[in-house]
């Protein structure tokens, strides 16, 4: 019998009676947080301090409370952990298999976000308990969290060469070699330097600044910033962002 | 306080105690079912027979029961309504806003599926209560169901020209004009006949049969079928499906 098509005889009850016939479950959100540092894409993970699986590596997550939407819950968890607001965040997938959490029936929706690591205050309390782990050196994670990360990486790789989301992982001012090293880290492959530079600059989305980064060479490399306004304008004109990787 | 990082003092309780601190909610799935008939993409909707919103148009949905996963719940609901199994089905998005269902806090995950309308047994009990409604003539739907449909249409349009999912909506044997009319219905725009025919046949994914469809012209149009095996083989070789619309 389908829930929305109950027989007439059973529907002449109050709303509460009808809804009360069904079993409720805990609803959680789990946050997949990527950052880019030291030439590597890294995932923010924590050591779980509650049972089951106390002491194991885990994504940051939490239960949705009665006064917040799912998105609000994800933002709260992200904020509590990093101290940052208004981050790039996307809902990814809802995991509802039986027994996925040995503690109770928990439905969990994964969200993935991209953050500029250097924006985090290193003295922020929660962050000191977390670890940035390179995506190709991840430990085993609890429950289905490894699957969640895999799906997030698929999504990141699917999106990063068609949408300018990579800039979310870089500081506001960056060099072309830095940008290239980000894309190499996302796609785990070497990219031809000249081609990359050419296709990036051809899109006309980067503004060259009057500053150089001299950390990596005496000659220095020009700093650029991503021009969001220009991107929006080009989008309206039917332009497609595309980085060939 | 973050749920996975509770203070040590609170975690030396049994699992059940910890999980019991949180509020559970009802979890539902809603099915967005598209079919293609009479040259139009149509959505399968039902009249809701329970309160709240009894008598209003609604997607087909139901609550997830304790013995099934989310995917199983979606498949069950799809089967109960259509009598069909193993349909194309994709999880789309989870809606968890406060008050989205006036009856109770319900978290609902939408799934969209594509079905061959002619596979449905017209005597199947449930289907007689449902209606196939053209996507550009949809009535107001309950709750956030219109939003769910909008997201599903976006996804269908995003995918249909890059993946051969359109064939899920056609009978196993179809003509090129039928295929073109499907794409015109999905994208709600006229497509150039010669270009369409050329780009479809160039992909080498259709097998021409020794039969003609003579319903629409005396001369008739050759029937084709989609060669799934060939598609998989080409995929392995790095081929990309692409229909220019």
Coordinates of C-alpha atoms in Angstrom, one line a residue:
Chain A
X1 CA 0.0 0.0 0.0
X2 CA 1.5 3.3 -1.0
X3 CA 1.6 5.9 1.6
X4 CA 0.2 8.8 -0.4
X5 CA -2.6 6.6 -1.6
X6 CA -4.0 5.0 1.6
X7 CA -7.5 3.6 1.4
X8 CA -10.2 6.1 2.2
X9 CA -11.1 4.3 5.3
X10 CA -7.7 5.0 6.9
X11 CA -7.4 8.6 6.0
X12 CA -10.2 10.1 8.0
X13 CA -8.0 10.5 11.0
X14 CA -6.0 13.5 12.1
X15 CA -2.7 14.2 10.4
X16 CA -0.7 13.2 13.4
X17 CA -2.3 9.8 13.5
X18 CA -1.4 9.1 9.9
X19 CA 2.2 10.3 10.3
X20 CA 2.6 8.5 13.6
X21 CA 2.2 5.2 11.9
X22 CA 5.7 5.5 10.4
X23 CA 9.1 5.0 12.0
X24 CA 11.3 8.1 12.3
X25 CA 15.1 7.9 12.0
X26 CA 18.0 10.1 13.0
X27 CA 19.1 12.4 10.2
X28 CA 22.8 13.5 10.0
X29 CA 24.9 15.5 7.7
X30 CA 28.6 14.7 7.0
X31 CA 31.0 17.3 5.6
X32 CA 33.7 16.5 3.1
X33 CA 36.0 19.5 3.4
X34 CA 38.8 19.9 0.8
X35 CA 41.7 22.3 1.1
X36 CA 44.8 22.9 -1.1
X37 CA 48.2 23.3 0.6
X38 CA 51.8 22.3 0.0
X39 CA 50.9 21.4 -3.6
X40 CA 48.3 18.8 -2.5
X41 CA 44.5 18.6 -2.2
X42 CA 43.8 17.6 1.4
X43 CA 40.7 16.3 3.3
X44 CA 39.9 17.5 6.8
X45 CA 39.2 14.6 9.0
X46 CA 38.8 14.1 12.8
X47 CA 39.2 11.4 15.3
X48 CA 35.8 10.3 16.5
X49 CA 35.4 10.6 20.2
X50 CA 32.1 8.7 20.7
X51 CA 31.1 5.1 20.3
X52 CA 30.7 3.2 18.0
X53 CA 34.1 3.4 16.4
X54 CA 35.6 5.8 19.0
X55 CA 39.1 6.7 18.0
X56 CA 38.7 6.0 14.3
X57 CA 39.1 8.6 11.6
X58 CA 35.9 10.2 10.4
X59 CA 34.4 13.0 8.4
X60 CA 33.1 15.9 10.5
X61 CA 29.4 15.4 10.9
X62 CA 26.4 15.8 13.2
X63 CA 22.7 15.3 13.6
X64 CA 20.2 17.8 12.2
X65 CA 18.4 19.5 15.1
X66 CA 14.7 20.4 15.1
X67 CA 15.2 24.1 14.5
X68 CA 17.5 23.9 11.5
X69 CA 17.2 22.8 7.8
X70 CA 19.7 20.3 6.4
X71 CA 21.7 23.1 4.8
X72 CA 21.8 25.0 8.0
X73 CA 23.0 21.9 9.9
X74 CA 25.9 21.5 7.3
X75 CA 26.8 25.2 7.6
X76 CA 26.8 25.0 11.4
X77 CA 29.1 22.0 11.5
X78 CA 31.4 23.6 9.0
X79 CA 31.5 26.8 11.0
X80 CA 32.0 25.0 14.3
X81 CA 35.0 23.1 12.9
X82 CA 36.6 25.9 10.9
X83 CA 35.3 29.1 12.2
X84 CA 34.5 30.1 8.6
X85 CA 31.1 31.1 7.1
X86 CA 29.8 31.5 3.5
X87 CA 32.0 28.8 2.2
X88 CA 31.5 27.0 -1.1
X89 CA 29.2 24.0 -0.2
X90 CA 27.2 21.6 -2.2
X91 CA 24.9 18.8 -1.2
X92 CA 26.1 15.6 -2.7
X93 CA 24.3 12.4 -1.8
X94 CA 22.1 10.8 0.8
X95 CA 23.1 7.5 2.3
X96 CA 20.3 5.4 3.7
X97 CA 21.5 1.8 3.8
X98 CA 20.5 -0.4 6.7
X99 CA 23.2 -0.8 9.2
X100 CA 25.5 1.9 7.8
X101 CA 25.9 3.3 11.3
X102 CA 26.0 0.4 13.9
X103 CA 24.7 2.7 16.6
X104 CA 21.3 3.4 15.2
X105 CA 19.4 3.8 11.9
X106 CA 20.9 7.1 10.7
X107 CA 20.2 8.6 7.3
X108 CA 23.1 10.8 6.3
X109 CA 23.4 13.5 3.7
X110 CA 26.9 14.4 2.5
X111 CA 27.9 17.9 1.7
X112 CA 31.2 18.8 0.1
X113 CA 33.0 22.1 0.5
X114 CA 36.1 23.8 -0.7
X115 CA 38.0 26.1 1.6
X116 CA 41.0 28.4 1.5
X117 CA 43.1 26.8 4.2
X118 CA 44.9 30.1 4.9
X119 CA 41.6 31.7 6.0
X120 CA 41.4 29.4 9.0
X121 CA 42.5 30.9 12.3
X122 CA 45.0 28.3 13.6
X123 CA 43.9 29.1 17.2
X124 CA 40.3 28.1 16.4
X125 CA 39.5 25.5 19.1
X126 CA 38.0 22.7 17.0
X127 CA 40.5 22.8 14.2
X128 CA 43.3 21.7 16.5
X129 CA 41.6 18.3 16.9
X130 CA 41.4 17.8 13.1
X131 CA 43.9 16.8 10.5
X132 CA 44.5 17.8 6.9
X133 CA 45.2 14.5 5.1
X134 CA 46.4 14.3 1.4
X135 CA 43.7 12.6 -0.6
X136 CA 46.0 9.9 -1.8
X137 CA 47.1 9.0 1.7
X138 CA 43.7 8.7 3.4
X139 CA 43.3 6.3 6.3
X140 CA 40.3 4.0 6.6
X141 CA 37.3 6.1 7.6
X142 CA 34.3 5.0 9.6
X143 CA 31.0 3.7 8.2
X144 CA 30.5 4.7 4.5
X145 CA 32.6 7.8 4.8
X146 CA 35.3 6.6 2.4
X147 CA 32.5 6.1 -0.2
X148 CA 31.3 9.7 0.5
X149 CA 34.8 11.0 -0.1
X150 CA 35.2 9.0 -3.3
X151 CA 31.9 10.5 -4.6
X152 CA 33.0 14.0 -3.6
X153 CA 36.3 13.6 -5.5
X154 CA 34.4 12.3 -8.6
X155 CA 32.2 15.4 -8.4
X156 CA 35.2 17.8 -7.8
X157 CA 37.0 16.3 -10.8
X158 CA 33.8 16.4 -12.9
X159 CA 33.2 20.1 -12.1
X160 CA 36.6 21.7 -11.7
X161 CA 37.4 21.9 -15.4
X162 CA 34.0 23.2 -16.4
X163 CA 33.3 25.6 -13.6
X164 CA 35.7 28.0 -11.9
X165 CA 35.3 26.3 -8.5
X166 CA 39.1 25.6 -8.2
X167 CA 39.6 29.3 -7.2
X168 CA 37.7 28.5 -3.9
X169 CA 40.8 26.5 -2.9
X170 CA 43.3 29.2 -3.7
X171 CA 44.2 32.4 -1.9
X172 CA 42.6 35.5 -3.6
X173 CA 46.0 36.3 -5.2
X174 CA 47.8 33.5 -6.9
X175 CA 50.3 32.8 -9.6
X176 CA 49.7 30.7 -12.8
X177 CA 52.1 28.0 -11.6
X178 CA 50.1 27.8 -8.3
X179 CA 46.9 27.4 -10.3
X180 CA 48.5 24.8 -12.5
X181 CA 49.7 22.9 -9.4
X182 CA 46.1 22.9 -8.0
X183 CA 44.8 21.4 -11.2
X184 CA 47.6 18.8 -11.2
X185 CA 46.7 17.9 -7.7
X186 CA 43.0 17.6 -8.4
X187 CA 43.4 15.4 -11.4
X188 CA 46.6 13.7 -10.1
X189 CA 48.4 14.2 -13.4
X190 CA 51.0 16.5 -15.0
X191 CA 49.7 19.2 -17.2
X192 CA 51.6 20.9 -20.0
X193 CA 52.8 24.3 -18.8
X194 CA 52.4 26.3 -22.0
X195 CA 49.0 24.9 -22.9
X196 CA 47.7 25.5 -19.5
X197 CA 48.9 29.1 -19.3
X198 CA 47.5 29.7 -22.8
X199 CA 44.1 28.3 -22.2
X200 CA 43.7 29.9 -18.8
X201 CA 44.7 33.4 -20.0
X202 CA 42.6 33.1 -23.2
X203 CA 39.4 32.9 -21.1
X204 CA 40.1 36.4 -19.9
X205 CA 38.9 35.7 -16.4
X206 CA 42.1 36.5 -14.5
X207 CA 43.2 40.0 -13.7
X208 CA 47.0 40.5 -13.6
X209 CA 48.0 42.4 -10.5
X210 CA 50.9 44.8 -10.1
X211 CA 52.6 42.4 -7.7
X212 CA 54.9 39.5 -8.0
X213 CA 55.3 36.4 -5.9
X214 CA 59.1 36.0 -5.3
X215 CA 59.0 33.0 -3.0
X216 CA 59.7 30.4 -5.6
X217 CA 62.2 32.2 -8.0
X218 CA 64.3 35.3 -8.0
X219 CA 62.6 36.6 -11.1
X220 CA 59.2 36.1 -9.5
X221 CA 55.8 35.2 -11.0
X222 CA 53.0 37.7 -11.5
X223 CA 50.1 37.4 -9.2
X224 CA 46.5 37.2 -10.6
X225 CA 43.1 37.3 -9.2
X226 CA 39.9 35.7 -10.5
X227 CA 37.4 38.2 -11.8
X228 CA 34.0 36.8 -10.7
X229 CA 32.1 39.7 -12.2
X230 CA 33.6 39.1 -15.6
X231 CA 32.8 35.4 -15.3
X232 CA 29.1 36.1 -14.6
X233 CA 29.0 38.5 -17.5
X234 CA 30.6 36.0 -19.9
X235 CA 28.2 33.3 -18.6
X236 CA 25.2 35.4 -19.6
X237 CA 26.8 35.6 -23.1
X238 CA 26.8 31.8 -23.3
X239 CA 30.5 31.4 -22.5
X240 CA 31.7 28.0 -21.2
X241 CA 34.5 27.8 -18.7
X242 CA 36.9 25.0 -19.8
X243 CA 40.3 23.9 -18.6
X244 CA 41.6 21.1 -20.8
X245 CA 42.8 18.3 -18.4
Chain B
X1 CA 29.2 21.4 20.4
X2 CA 29.9 19.1 17.6
X3 CA 28.2 15.7 17.7
X4 CA 31.2 13.7 16.7
X5 CA 33.4 15.5 19.1
X6 CA 31.5 15.4 22.4
X7 CA 33.5 16.0 25.6
X8 CA 35.0 12.9 27.0
X9 CA 32.7 13.1 30.1
X10 CA 29.6 12.6 28.0
X11 CA 30.8 9.8 25.9
X12 CA 31.3 7.1 28.5
X13 CA 27.7 6.1 28.1
X14 CA 26.2 3.3 26.0
X15 CA 25.7 3.9 22.3
X16 CA 22.0 4.0 22.7
X17 CA 22.1 6.8 25.3
X18 CA 24.2 9.0 23.0
X19 CA 22.0 8.5 19.9
X20 CA 18.9 8.9 22.0
X21 CA 19.8 12.5 22.8
X22 CA 18.8 13.5 19.2
X23 CA 15.4 14.0 17.6
X24 CA 14.5 11.5 14.8
X25 CA 12.4 12.6 11.8
X26 CA 10.3 10.8 9.2
X27 CA 12.2 10.0 6.1
X28 CA 10.5 9.8 2.7
X29 CA 11.3 9.3 -0.9
X30 CA 9.5 11.1 -3.7
X31 CA 9.6 9.7 -7.3
X32 CA 9.8 11.9 -10.3
X33 CA 8.7 9.7 -13.2
X34 CA 9.1 10.8 -16.8
X35 CA 7.7 9.1 -19.8
X36 CA 7.5 10.0 -23.5
X37 CA 4.2 9.7 -25.4
X38 CA 2.4 11.5 -28.1
X39 CA 5.5 13.6 -28.8
X40 CA 5.6 15.0 -25.3
X41 CA 7.7 14.3 -22.2
X42 CA 5.2 13.7 -19.4
X43 CA 5.3 13.4 -15.6
X44 CA 3.4 10.8 -13.7
X45 CA 1.4 12.5 -10.8
X46 CA -1.3 11.4 -8.4
X47 CA -4.1 12.9 -6.4
X48 CA -3.1 12.8 -2.8
X49 CA -5.7 11.0 -0.7
X50 CA -4.4 11.8 2.8
X51 CA -4.2 15.0 4.7
X52 CA -2.6 17.5 4.7
X53 CA -3.3 18.7 1.1
X54 CA -5.8 15.8 0.4
X55 CA -7.0 16.1 -3.2
X56 CA -4.0 18.0 -4.5
X57 CA -1.6 16.9 -7.2
X58 CA 1.5 15.3 -5.9
X59 CA 4.5 13.2 -6.9
X60 CA 4.3 9.6 -5.9
X61 CA 6.1 9.0 -2.6
X62 CA 6.2 7.2 0.6
X63 CA 8.1 6.8 3.9
X64 CA 11.2 4.6 4.2
X65 CA 10.3 1.6 6.3
X66 CA 12.7 0.0 8.9
X67 CA 13.6 -3.0 6.7
X68 CA 14.6 -1.2 3.5
X69 CA 17.3 1.2 2.3
X70 CA 16.4 4.5 0.7
X71 CA 17.0 3.0 -2.8
X72 CA 14.8 0.0 -2.0
X73 CA 12.0 2.3 -0.8
X74 CA 12.2 4.3 -4.1
X75 CA 12.1 1.0 -6.1
X76 CA 9.2 -0.3 -4.1
X77 CA 7.2 2.9 -4.7
X78 CA 8.0 2.9 -8.4
X79 CA 7.0 -0.8 -8.6
X80 CA 3.8 -0.4 -6.7
X81 CA 2.7 2.4 -8.9
X82 CA 3.8 1.1 -12.3
X83 CA 4.2 -2.6 -11.9
X84 CA 7.7 -2.3 -13.4
X85 CA 11.1 -3.3 -12.0
X86 CA 14.7 -2.5 -12.9
X87 CA 13.9 1.0 -14.2
X88 CA 16.4 3.8 -14.8
X89 CA 16.5 5.6 -11.5
X90 CA 18.8 8.2 -10.0
X91 CA 18.9 9.8 -6.6
X92 CA 18.6 13.6 -7.1
X93 CA 18.5 15.7 -4.0
X94 CA 17.4 15.7 -0.3
X95 CA 15.0 18.3 0.9
X96 CA 15.1 19.0 4.6
X97 CA 13.7 22.5 5.1
X98 CA 11.6 23.2 8.2
X99 CA 7.9 23.1 7.5
X100 CA 8.2 21.7 4.0
X101 CA 5.5 19.2 5.0
X102 CA 2.9 20.7 7.2
X103 CA 2.0 17.3 8.7
X104 CA 5.3 16.6 10.4
X105 CA 9.1 17.1 10.0
X106 CA 9.8 15.0 7.0
X107 CA 13.1 14.8 5.2
X108 CA 12.5 13.7 1.6
X109 CA 14.9 12.4 -1.0
X110 CA 13.8 12.8 -4.6
X111 CA 14.6 10.1 -7.2
X112 CA 14.0 10.5 -10.8
X113 CA 13.3 7.8 -13.3
X114 CA 12.7 7.4 -17.0
X115 CA 10.2 4.8 -18.1
X116 CA 8.9 3.3 -21.4
X117 CA 5.2 4.1 -21.0
X118 CA 4.2 1.3 -23.3
X119 CA 5.7 -1.3 -20.9
X120 CA 3.1 -0.4 -18.3
X121 CA 0.2 -2.8 -18.1
X122 CA -2.8 -0.5 -18.3
X123 CA -4.8 -2.8 -16.0
X124 CA -2.2 -2.4 -13.2
X125 CA -4.3 -1.2 -10.2
X126 CA -2.4 1.8 -9.0
X127 CA -1.7 3.3 -12.4
X128 CA -5.4 4.0 -12.9
X129 CA -5.3 6.6 -10.2
X130 CA -2.4 8.4 -11.7
X131 CA -2.1 10.9 -14.6
X132 CA 0.5 11.5 -17.2
X133 CA 0.8 15.3 -17.4
X134 CA 2.9 17.1 -20.1
X135 CA 5.8 18.9 -18.4
X136 CA 4.8 22.3 -19.7
X137 CA 1.2 21.9 -18.4
X138 CA 1.9 20.8 -14.9
X139 CA -0.6 21.8 -12.2
X140 CA 0.6 23.1 -8.9
X141 CA 2.0 20.3 -6.8
X142 CA 2.0 19.9 -3.0
X143 CA 4.9 20.9 -0.7
X144 CA 8.2 21.4 -2.6
X145 CA 7.3 18.9 -5.3
X146 CA 7.3 21.5 -8.1
X147 CA 10.9 22.4 -7.1
X148 CA 11.8 18.7 -7.2
X149 CA 10.4 18.4 -10.7
X150 CA 12.3 21.5 -11.8
X151 CA 15.6 20.0 -10.5
X152 CA 14.8 16.7 -12.2
X153 CA 14.2 18.4 -15.6
X154 CA 17.4 20.4 -15.2
X155 CA 19.2 17.1 -14.6
X156 CA 17.5 15.4 -17.5
X157 CA 18.5 18.2 -19.8
X158 CA 22.0 18.3 -18.5
X159 CA 22.5 14.6 -19.0
X160 CA 20.4 13.7 -22.1
X161 CA 22.8 15.1 -24.6
X162 CA 25.9 13.6 -23.0
X163 CA 24.7 10.2 -22.0
X164 CA 22.4 7.8 -23.9
X165 CA 19.6 8.0 -21.2
X166 CA 17.0 9.2 -23.7
X167 CA 16.7 5.6 -25.0
X168 CA 15.1 4.7 -21.6
X169 CA 12.1 6.7 -22.7
X170 CA 11.7 5.1 -26.2
X171 CA 10.4 1.7 -27.1
X172 CA 13.3 -0.8 -28.0
X173 CA 12.6 -0.2 -31.7
X174 CA 12.3 3.4 -32.9
X175 CA 12.8 5.6 -35.9
X176 CA 15.2 8.5 -36.2
X177 CA 12.2 11.0 -36.4
X178 CA 10.9 9.5 -33.2
X179 CA 14.3 10.0 -31.5
X180 CA 14.5 13.5 -32.8
X181 CA 11.0 14.3 -31.5
X182 CA 12.1 13.0 -28.1
X183 CA 15.1 15.4 -28.0
X184 CA 12.9 18.2 -29.2
X185 CA 10.5 17.4 -26.3
X186 CA 13.2 17.3 -23.7
X187 CA 14.8 20.5 -24.8
X188 CA 11.6 22.2 -25.9
X189 CA 13.2 23.4 -29.1
X190 CA 13.2 22.5 -32.8
X191 CA 16.3 20.6 -34.0
X192 CA 17.6 20.6 -37.5
X193 CA 16.6 17.2 -39.1
X194 CA 19.7 16.7 -41.2
X195 CA 22.2 17.6 -38.5
X196 CA 20.5 15.5 -36.0
X197 CA 20.4 12.4 -38.3
X198 CA 24.0 12.9 -39.2
X199 CA 25.3 13.3 -35.7
X200 CA 23.3 10.4 -34.3
X201 CA 24.3 7.9 -37.0
X202 CA 28.0 9.1 -36.9
X203 CA 28.2 7.8 -33.3
X204 CA 27.6 4.3 -34.6
X205 CA 25.5 3.3 -31.7
X206 CA 22.3 2.5 -33.5
X207 CA 21.7 -0.8 -35.3
X208 CA 19.4 -0.5 -38.3
X209 CA 16.8 -3.2 -38.3
X210 CA 15.2 -4.9 -41.3
X211 CA 11.8 -3.4 -40.4
X212 CA 10.1 -0.1 -41.2
X213 CA 7.6 1.9 -39.3
X214 CA 4.8 2.8 -41.7
X215 CA 2.5 4.6 -39.3
X216 CA 3.5 8.1 -40.3
X217 CA 4.3 7.8 -44.0
X218 CA 3.6 5.5 -46.9
X219 CA 7.3 5.2 -47.6
X220 CA 7.9 4.4 -43.9
X221 CA 11.0 5.0 -41.7
X222 CA 13.6 2.5 -40.8
X223 CA 13.5 1.2 -37.3
X224 CA 16.7 1.2 -35.2
X225 CA 17.7 -0.1 -31.8
X226 CA 20.3 1.3 -29.4
X227 CA 23.3 -1.0 -29.1
X228 CA 24.2 -0.9 -25.4
X229 CA 27.2 -3.3 -25.8
X230 CA 28.8 -1.1 -28.5
X231 CA 28.3 2.0 -26.3
X232 CA 30.1 0.3 -23.4
X233 CA 32.9 -0.8 -25.6
X234 CA 33.2 2.8 -27.0
X235 CA 33.1 4.2 -23.5
X236 CA 36.1 2.1 -22.6
X237 CA 37.9 3.5 -25.6
X238 CA 37.3 7.1 -24.3
X239 CA 34.4 7.9 -26.5
X240 CA 32.0 10.6 -25.5
X241 CA 28.3 10.5 -26.3
X242 CA 27.2 13.8 -27.6
X243 CA 24.0 15.0 -29.3
X244 CA 24.3 18.7 -30.2
X245 CA 21.2 20.5 -29.0

